[in-house]
Amino acid sequence: MSRGYEQIGVAMTCRSFAEYERMFRLKPELTEAGPILDVGAGASSFVAEAAARGLTAKAADPMYELSAEGIYRHGMTEIEVSTGKLTKLREDFDWTFYGDPDRHRAMREAALKRFADDYAHPSEGIKYTAAKLPHLPYEDESFGLVLCSHFLFLYHEQFDYDFHIRALRELLRVCRAGGEVRVYPVITLQWDRYPMLDRLLEELRTTGFEASLELSELPFIPGSRELLRVQK
């Protein structure tokens, strides 16, 4: 029986472009079509790295009300705590990509630093917006690809079904026709499939969206082999 991952409140994510590529199965034709929006991005370096690759990407997270230094300090504490948890649970996780807890931690710290350096640069403010679901301060159909990592579904005990469907509708609102919304993973902190997933898929489909589950390429967390893909 899976033990699950103990977490109070919503953890801040610090993930890299390489992790996003694998989590969301991102291919060049998808990212290059952009623009891209990363929702609940935390201190992930995806947007900074995307920009370095010549891609147009923005990020939204309530933590962007804080300074770069404040986010960095919080992130280092978060990494310290999560590494301790993962070390205790290491037999449950798939370390194919990360190798071991120490390398996992080093990758988190590198992503955090890359983010903080980009976030602190005065000219980069336009890329980072303080916002949270289910309300985003963007115009309708602003993005070709909308991503949400390690927030929706994972914290289902804190956020009910109504929140989830409103959040997904908001992600779809800012996604342009022909674009995609991708959410990963589709499990809870107890490593079980989100219990309302079938209902949510049916509701999306009956309102005209093509919603499907696809295999992720980063099944690190137990049971995290799938991502949600919604085409608009």
mmCIF file of C-alpha atoms in Angstrom, residues 12 42-43 61-67 70-71 74-75 119 130-131:
data_model
loop_
_atom_site.group_PDB
_atom_site.id
_atom_site.type_symbol
_atom_site.label_atom_id
_atom_site.label_comp_id
_atom_site.label_asym_id
_atom_site.label_seq_id
_atom_site.Cartn_x
_atom_site.Cartn_y
_atom_site.Cartn_z
ATOM 1 C CA MET A 12 6.535 25.616 -4.228
ATOM 2 C CA GLY A 42 6.569 28.730 -8.572
ATOM 3 C CA ALA A 43 10.333 29.035 -8.880
ATOM 4 C CA ASP A 61 1.993 32.329 -9.514
ATOM 5 C CA PRO A 62 0.787 34.060 -6.327
ATOM 6 C CA MET A 63 4.378 34.018 -5.020
ATOM 7 C CA TYR A 64 5.365 36.654 -7.547
ATOM 8 C CA GLU A 65 4.196 39.268 -5.074
ATOM 9 C CA LEU A 66 7.487 38.529 -3.279
ATOM 10 C CA SER A 67 10.992 39.684 -4.129
ATOM 11 C CA GLY A 70 12.257 36.206 -0.687
ATOM 12 C CA ILE A 71 11.302 33.520 -3.190
ATOM 13 C CA HIS A 74 11.605 30.160 0.610
ATOM 14 C CA GLY A 75 12.700 27.841 -2.185
ATOM 15 C CA TYR A 119 13.065 37.030 -12.035
ATOM 16 C CA ALA A 130 1.313 37.438 -9.497
ATOM 17 C CA ALA A 131 -1.929 35.530 -10.031
#
